PDB file of C-alpha atoms in Angstrom:
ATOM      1  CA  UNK A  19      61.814  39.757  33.383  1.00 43.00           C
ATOM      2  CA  UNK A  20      62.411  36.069  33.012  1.00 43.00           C
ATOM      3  CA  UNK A  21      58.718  35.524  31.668  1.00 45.00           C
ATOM      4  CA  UNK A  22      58.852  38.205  29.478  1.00 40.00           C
ATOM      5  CA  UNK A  23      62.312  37.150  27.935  1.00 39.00           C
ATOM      6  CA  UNK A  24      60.822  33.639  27.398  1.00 42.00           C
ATOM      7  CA  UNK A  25      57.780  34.677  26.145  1.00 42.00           C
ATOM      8  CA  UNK A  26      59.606  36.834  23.300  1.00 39.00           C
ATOM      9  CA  UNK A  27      61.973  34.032  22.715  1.00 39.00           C
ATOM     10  CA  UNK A  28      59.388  31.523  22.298  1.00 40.00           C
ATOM     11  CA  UNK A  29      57.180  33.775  19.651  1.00 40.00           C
ATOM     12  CA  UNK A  30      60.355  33.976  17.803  1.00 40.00           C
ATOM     13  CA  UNK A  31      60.540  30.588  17.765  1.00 43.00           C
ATOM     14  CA  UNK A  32      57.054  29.937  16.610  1.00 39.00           C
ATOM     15  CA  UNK A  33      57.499  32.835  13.999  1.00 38.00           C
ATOM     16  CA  UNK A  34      60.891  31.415  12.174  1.00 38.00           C
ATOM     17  CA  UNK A  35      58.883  27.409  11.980  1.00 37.00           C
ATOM     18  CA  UNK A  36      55.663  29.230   9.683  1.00 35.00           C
ATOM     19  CA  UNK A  37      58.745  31.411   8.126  1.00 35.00           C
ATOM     20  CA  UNK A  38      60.423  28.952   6.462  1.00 36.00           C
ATOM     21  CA  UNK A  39      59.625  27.233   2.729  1.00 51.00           C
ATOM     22  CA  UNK A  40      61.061  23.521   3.525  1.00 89.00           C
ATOM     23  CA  UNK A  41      59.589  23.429   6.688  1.00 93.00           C
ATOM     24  CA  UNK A  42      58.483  19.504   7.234  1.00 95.00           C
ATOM     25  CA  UNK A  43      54.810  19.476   8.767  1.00 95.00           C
ATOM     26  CA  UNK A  44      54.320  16.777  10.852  1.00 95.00           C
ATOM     27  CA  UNK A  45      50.017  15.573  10.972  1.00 93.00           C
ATOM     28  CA  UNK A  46      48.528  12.339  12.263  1.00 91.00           C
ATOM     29  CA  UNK A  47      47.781  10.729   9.401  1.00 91.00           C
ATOM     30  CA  UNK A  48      50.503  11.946   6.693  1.00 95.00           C
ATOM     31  CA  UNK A  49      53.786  14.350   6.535  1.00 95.00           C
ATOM     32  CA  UNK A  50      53.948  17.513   4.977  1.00 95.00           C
ATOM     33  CA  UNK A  51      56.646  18.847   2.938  1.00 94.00           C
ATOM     34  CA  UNK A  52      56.694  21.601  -0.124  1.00 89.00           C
ATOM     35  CA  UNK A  53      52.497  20.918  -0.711  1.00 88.00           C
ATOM     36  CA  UNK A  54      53.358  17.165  -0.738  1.00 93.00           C
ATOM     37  CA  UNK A  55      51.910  14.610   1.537  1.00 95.00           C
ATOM     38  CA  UNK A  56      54.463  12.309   2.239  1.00 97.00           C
ATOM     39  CA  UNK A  57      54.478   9.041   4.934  1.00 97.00           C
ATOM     40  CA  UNK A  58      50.976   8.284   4.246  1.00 95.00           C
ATOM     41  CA  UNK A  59      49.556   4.642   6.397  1.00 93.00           C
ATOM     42  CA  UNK A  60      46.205   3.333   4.517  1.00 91.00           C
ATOM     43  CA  UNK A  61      43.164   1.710   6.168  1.00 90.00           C
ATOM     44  CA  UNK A  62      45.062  -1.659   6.512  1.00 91.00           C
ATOM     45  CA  UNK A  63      47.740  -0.272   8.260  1.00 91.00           C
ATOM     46  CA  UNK A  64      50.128  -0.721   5.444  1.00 94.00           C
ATOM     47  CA  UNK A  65      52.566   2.212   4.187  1.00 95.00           C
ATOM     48  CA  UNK A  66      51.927   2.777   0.637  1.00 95.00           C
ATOM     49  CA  UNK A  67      52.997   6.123  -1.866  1.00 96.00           C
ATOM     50  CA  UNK A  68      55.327   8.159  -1.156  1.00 97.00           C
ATOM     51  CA  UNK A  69      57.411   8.528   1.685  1.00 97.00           C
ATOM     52  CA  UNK A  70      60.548  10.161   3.575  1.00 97.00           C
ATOM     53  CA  UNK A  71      62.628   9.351   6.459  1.00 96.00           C
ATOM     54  CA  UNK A  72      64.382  12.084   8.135  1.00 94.00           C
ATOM     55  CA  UNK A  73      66.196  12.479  10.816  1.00 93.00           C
ATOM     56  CA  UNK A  74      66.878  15.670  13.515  1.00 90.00           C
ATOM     57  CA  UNK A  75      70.367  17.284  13.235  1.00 88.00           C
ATOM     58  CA  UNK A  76      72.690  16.618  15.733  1.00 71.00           C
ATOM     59  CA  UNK A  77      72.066  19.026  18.616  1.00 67.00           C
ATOM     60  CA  UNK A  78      68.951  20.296  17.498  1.00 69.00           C
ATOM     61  CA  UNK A  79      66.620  19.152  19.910  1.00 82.00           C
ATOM     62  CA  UNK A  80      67.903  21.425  23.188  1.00 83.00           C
ATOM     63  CA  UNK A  81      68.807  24.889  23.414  1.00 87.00           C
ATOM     64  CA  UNK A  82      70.115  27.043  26.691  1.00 89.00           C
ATOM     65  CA  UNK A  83      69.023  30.009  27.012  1.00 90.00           C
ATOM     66  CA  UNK A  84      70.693  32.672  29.685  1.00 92.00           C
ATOM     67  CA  UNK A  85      69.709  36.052  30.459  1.00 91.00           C
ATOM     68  CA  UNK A  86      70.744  38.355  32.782  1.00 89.00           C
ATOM     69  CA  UNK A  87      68.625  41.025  34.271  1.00 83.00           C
ATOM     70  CA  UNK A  88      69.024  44.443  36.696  1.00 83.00           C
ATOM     71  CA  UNK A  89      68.486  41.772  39.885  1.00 88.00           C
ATOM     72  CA  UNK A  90      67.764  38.385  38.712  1.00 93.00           C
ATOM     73  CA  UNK A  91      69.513  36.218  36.556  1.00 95.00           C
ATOM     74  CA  UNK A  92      68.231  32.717  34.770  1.00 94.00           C
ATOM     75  CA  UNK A  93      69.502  29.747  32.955  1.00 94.00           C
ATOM     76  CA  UNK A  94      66.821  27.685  30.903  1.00 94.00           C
ATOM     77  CA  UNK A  95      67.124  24.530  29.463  1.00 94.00           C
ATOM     78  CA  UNK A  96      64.408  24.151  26.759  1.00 92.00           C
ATOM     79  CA  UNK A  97      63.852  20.612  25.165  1.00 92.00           C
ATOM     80  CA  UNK A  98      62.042  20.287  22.013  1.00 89.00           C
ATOM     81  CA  UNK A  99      59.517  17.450  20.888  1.00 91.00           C
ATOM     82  CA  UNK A 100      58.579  16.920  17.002  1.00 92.00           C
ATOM     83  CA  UNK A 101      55.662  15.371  16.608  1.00 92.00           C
ATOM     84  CA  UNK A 102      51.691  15.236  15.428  1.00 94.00           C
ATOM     85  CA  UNK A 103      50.026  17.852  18.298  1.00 92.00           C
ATOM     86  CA  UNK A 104      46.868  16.169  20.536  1.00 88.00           C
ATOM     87  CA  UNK A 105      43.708  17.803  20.086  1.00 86.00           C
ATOM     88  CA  UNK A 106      44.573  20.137  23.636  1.00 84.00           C
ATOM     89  CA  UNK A 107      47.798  20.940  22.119  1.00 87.00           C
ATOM     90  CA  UNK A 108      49.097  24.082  20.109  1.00 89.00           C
ATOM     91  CA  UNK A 109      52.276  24.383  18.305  1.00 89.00           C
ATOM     92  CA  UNK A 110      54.841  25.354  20.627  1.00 89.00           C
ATOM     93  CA  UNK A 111      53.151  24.613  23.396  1.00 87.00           C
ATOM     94  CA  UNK A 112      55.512  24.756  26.463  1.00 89.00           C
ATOM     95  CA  UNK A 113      55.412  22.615  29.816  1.00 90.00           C
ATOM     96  CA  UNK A 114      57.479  23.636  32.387  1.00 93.00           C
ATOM     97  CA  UNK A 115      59.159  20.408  33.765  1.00 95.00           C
ATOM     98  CA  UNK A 116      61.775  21.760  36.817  1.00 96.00           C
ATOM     99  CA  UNK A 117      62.013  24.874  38.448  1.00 96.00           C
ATOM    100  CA  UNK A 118      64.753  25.937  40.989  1.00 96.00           C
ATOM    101  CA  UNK A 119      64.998  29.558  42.502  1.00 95.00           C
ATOM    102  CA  UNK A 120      67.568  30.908  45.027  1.00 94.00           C
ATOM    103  CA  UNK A 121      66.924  33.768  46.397  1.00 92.00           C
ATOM    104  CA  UNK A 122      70.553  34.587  47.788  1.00 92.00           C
ATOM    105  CA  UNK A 123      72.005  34.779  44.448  1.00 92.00           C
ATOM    106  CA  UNK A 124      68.514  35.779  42.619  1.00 93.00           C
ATOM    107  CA  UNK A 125      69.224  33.001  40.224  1.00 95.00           C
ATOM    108  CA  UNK A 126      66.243  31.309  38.560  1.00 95.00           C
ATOM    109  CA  UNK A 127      67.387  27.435  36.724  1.00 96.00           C
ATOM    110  CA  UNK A 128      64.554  25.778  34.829  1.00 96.00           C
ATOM    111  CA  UNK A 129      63.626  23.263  32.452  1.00 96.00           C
ATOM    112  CA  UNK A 130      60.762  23.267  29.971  1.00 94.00           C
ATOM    113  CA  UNK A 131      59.572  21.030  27.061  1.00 92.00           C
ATOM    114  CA  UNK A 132      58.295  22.672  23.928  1.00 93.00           C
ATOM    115  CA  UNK A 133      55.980  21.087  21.414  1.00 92.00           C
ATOM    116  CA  UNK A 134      55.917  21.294  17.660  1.00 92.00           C
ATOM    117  CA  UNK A 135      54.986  19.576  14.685  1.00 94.00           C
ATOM    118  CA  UNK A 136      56.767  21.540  12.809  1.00 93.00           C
ATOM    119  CA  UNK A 137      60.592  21.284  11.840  1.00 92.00           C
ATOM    120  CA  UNK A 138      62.049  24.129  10.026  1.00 90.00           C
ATOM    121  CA  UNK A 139      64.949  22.977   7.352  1.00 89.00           C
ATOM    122  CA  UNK A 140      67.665  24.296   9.764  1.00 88.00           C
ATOM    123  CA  UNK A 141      66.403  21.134  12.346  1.00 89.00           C
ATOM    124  CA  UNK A 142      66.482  18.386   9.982  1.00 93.00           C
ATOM    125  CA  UNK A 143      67.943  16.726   7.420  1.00 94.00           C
ATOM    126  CA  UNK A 144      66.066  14.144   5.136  1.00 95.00           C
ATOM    127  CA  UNK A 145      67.814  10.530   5.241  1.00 96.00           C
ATOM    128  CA  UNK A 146      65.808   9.053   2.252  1.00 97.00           C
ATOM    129  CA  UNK A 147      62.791   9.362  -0.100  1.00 97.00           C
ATOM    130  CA  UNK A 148      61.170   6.428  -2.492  1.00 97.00           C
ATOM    131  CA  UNK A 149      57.744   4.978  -2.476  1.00 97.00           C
ATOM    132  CA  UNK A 150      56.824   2.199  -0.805  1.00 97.00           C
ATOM    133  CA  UNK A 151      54.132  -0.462  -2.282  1.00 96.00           C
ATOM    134  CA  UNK A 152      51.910  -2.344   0.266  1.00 94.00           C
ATOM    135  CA  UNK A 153      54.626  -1.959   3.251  1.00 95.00           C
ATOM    136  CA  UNK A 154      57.804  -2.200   1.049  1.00 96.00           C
ATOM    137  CA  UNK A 155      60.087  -0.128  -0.505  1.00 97.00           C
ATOM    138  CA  UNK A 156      59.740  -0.009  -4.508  1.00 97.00           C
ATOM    139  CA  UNK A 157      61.121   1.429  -7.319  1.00 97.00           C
ATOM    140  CA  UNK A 158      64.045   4.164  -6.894  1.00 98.00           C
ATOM    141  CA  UNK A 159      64.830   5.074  -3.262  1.00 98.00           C
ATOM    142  CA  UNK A 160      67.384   8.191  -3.241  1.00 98.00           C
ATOM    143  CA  UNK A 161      70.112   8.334   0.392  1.00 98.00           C
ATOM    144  CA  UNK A 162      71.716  10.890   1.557  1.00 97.00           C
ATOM    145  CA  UNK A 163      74.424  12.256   3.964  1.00 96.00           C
ATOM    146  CA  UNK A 164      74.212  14.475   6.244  1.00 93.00           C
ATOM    147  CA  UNK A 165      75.758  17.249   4.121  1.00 93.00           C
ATOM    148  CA  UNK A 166      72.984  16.736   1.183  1.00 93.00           C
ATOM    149  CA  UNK A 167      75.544  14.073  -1.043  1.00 96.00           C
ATOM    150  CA  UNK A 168      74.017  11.314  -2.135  1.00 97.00           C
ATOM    151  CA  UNK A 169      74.824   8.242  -0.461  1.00 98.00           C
ATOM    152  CA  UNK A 170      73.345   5.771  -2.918  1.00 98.00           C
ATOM    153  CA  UNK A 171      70.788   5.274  -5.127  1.00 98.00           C
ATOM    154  CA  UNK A 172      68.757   2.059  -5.245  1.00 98.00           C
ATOM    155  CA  UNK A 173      65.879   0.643  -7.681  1.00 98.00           C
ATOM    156  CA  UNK A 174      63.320  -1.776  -5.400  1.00 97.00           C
ATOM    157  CA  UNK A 175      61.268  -4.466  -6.048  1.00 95.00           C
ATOM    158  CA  UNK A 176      59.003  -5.829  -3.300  1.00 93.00           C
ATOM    159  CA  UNK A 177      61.256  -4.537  -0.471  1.00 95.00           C
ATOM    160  CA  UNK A 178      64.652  -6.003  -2.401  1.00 95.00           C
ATOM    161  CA  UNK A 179      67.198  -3.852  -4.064  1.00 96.00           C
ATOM    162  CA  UNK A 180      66.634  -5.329  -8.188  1.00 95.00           C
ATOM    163  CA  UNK A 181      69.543  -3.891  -9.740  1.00 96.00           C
ATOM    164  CA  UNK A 182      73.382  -2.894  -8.771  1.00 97.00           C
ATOM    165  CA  UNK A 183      73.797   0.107  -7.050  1.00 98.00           C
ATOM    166  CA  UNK A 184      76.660   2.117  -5.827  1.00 98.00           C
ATOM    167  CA  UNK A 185      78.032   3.820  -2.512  1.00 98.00           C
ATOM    168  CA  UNK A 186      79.478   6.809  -1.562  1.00 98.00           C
ATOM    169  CA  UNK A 187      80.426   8.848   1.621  1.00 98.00           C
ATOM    170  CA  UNK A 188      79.999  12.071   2.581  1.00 97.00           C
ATOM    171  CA  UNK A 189      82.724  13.910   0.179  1.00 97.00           C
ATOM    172  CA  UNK A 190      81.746  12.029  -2.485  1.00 97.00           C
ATOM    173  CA  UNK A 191      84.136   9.093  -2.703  1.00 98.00           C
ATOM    174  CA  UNK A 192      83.310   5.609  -3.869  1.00 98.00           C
ATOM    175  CA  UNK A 193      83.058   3.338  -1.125  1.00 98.00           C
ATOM    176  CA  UNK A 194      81.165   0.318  -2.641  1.00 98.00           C
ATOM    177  CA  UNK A 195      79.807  -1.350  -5.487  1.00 98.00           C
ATOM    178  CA  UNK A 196      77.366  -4.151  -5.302  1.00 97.00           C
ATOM    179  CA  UNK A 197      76.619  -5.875  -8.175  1.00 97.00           C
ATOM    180  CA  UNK A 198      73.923  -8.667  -8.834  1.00 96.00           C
ATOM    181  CA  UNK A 199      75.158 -11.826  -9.730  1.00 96.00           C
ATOM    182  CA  UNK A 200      71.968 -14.029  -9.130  1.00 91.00           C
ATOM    183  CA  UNK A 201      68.555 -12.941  -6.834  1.00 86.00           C
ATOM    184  CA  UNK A 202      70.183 -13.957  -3.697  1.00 91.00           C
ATOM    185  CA  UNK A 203      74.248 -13.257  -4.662  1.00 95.00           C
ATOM    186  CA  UNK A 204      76.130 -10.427  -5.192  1.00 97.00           C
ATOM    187  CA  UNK A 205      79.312  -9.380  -5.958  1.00 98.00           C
ATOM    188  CA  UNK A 206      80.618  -6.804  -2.823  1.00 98.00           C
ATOM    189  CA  UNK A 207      83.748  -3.915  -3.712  1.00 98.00           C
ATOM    190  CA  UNK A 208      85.347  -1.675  -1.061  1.00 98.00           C
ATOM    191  CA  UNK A 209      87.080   0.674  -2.148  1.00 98.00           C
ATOM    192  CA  UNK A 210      89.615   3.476   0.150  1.00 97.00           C
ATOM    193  CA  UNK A 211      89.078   6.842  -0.408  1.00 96.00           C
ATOM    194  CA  UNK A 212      92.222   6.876  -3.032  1.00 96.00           C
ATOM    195  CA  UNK A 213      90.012   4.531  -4.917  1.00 96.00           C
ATOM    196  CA  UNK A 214      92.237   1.395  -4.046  1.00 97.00           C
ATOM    197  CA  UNK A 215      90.557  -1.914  -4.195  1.00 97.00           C
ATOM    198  CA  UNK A 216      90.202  -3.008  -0.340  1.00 98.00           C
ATOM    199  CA  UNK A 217      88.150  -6.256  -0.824  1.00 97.00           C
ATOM    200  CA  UNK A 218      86.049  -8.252  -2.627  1.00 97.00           C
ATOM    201  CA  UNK A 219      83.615 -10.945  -2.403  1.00 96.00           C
ATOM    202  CA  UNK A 220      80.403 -13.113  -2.554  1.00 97.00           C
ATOM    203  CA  UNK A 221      78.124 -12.229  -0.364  1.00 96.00           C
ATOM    204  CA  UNK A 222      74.188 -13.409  -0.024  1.00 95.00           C
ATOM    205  CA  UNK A 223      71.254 -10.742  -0.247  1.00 93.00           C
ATOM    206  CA  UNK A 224      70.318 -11.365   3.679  1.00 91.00           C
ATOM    207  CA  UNK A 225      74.094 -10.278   4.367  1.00 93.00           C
ATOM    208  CA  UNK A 226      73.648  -7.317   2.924  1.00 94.00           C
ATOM    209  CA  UNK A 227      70.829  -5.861   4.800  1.00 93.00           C
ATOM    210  CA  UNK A 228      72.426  -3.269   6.684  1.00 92.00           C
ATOM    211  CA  UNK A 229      73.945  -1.579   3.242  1.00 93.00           C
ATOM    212  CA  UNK A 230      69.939  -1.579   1.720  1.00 94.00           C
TER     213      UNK A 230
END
């Protein structure tokens, strides 16, 4: 019963990953997503085109699965891995890790480890997209929340933001302006969610490199 129950719930699984149109595809070489290759490392090891960095929803990575049949009952804890598939691998490949049985309560507890290198769009949520140019950002880079709003927007130029650019949380709210003064100063605004002025000062690029 326990096999079979897996079995069906892994097919499903397997079924709703090829069912779905934003699915990310995860190869050695490049990323897949909508009939774009995306993340794409040339011959001197450098990234270079375009690229995307996402990032696994919160809880996504684990389900537990229960079931309860005429004698036995089972708890599974399944663990999920995203990532390119080895040549002996197949997507959803499962390993069974631990495996407890007691056969006073007819109770069955185990853990497996699935494999896929595919996400669906109900796994994942993309952090950023730009183009990087011989292993730095350039041009436009787009960031987001979790919740799809744009977190800010910022134009590139050899791995440097070029031009002011603007912040925002999740519901939309300004929380930052930074504005260039020179190369290596800018001008820093935070603002509260009521849009009051919280601070503002001078700071040097290098400062900034958590906010780019």
């Amino acid at each position: 019963m326990r096999r079979t129950f897996y079995l069906i719930f892994t097919f499903l699984n397997i079924w709703f990953c090829y069912s779905q149109n934003d699915t990310i595809y995860i190869e050695k070489d490049y990323v897949m997503l909508g009939n774009i290759k995306f993340n794409q490392i040339d011959q001197y090891g450098q990234k270079n085109g375009k690229w995307i960095h996402y990032k696994l929803t919160e809880g996504s990575s684990m389900d537990i699965v229960h079931s309860d049949g005429d004698l036995w009952s089972s708890n599974e804890t399944i663990y999920y891995e995203y990532r390119p598939l080895q040549n002996n691998e197949h997507n959803g490949k499962q390993v069974l890790i631990t495996e407890k049985v007691d056969s006073v309560i007819k109770k069955i507890e185990a853990t497996y480890q699935i494999v896929y290198n595919k996400i669906p769009e109900t796994k994942y949520f993309i952090k950023s997209e730009g183009q990087y140019l011989s292993d730095n950002k350039n041009g436009i880079w787009t960031y987001y929340h979790e919740n799809g709003v744009i977190s800010k927007t910022i134009n590139y130029k050899n791995g440097y933001p070029d031009q002011d650019f603007t912040m925002y949380r999740n519901d939309k709210t300004l929380m930052m302006t930074c504005e260039k003064v020179e190369d290596n100063l800018w001008q820093v605004r935070k603002f509260s969610k009521e849009g009051k002025l919280l601070s503002e000062e001078l700071k040097k690029l290098d400062d900034l490199k958590e906010i780019y």
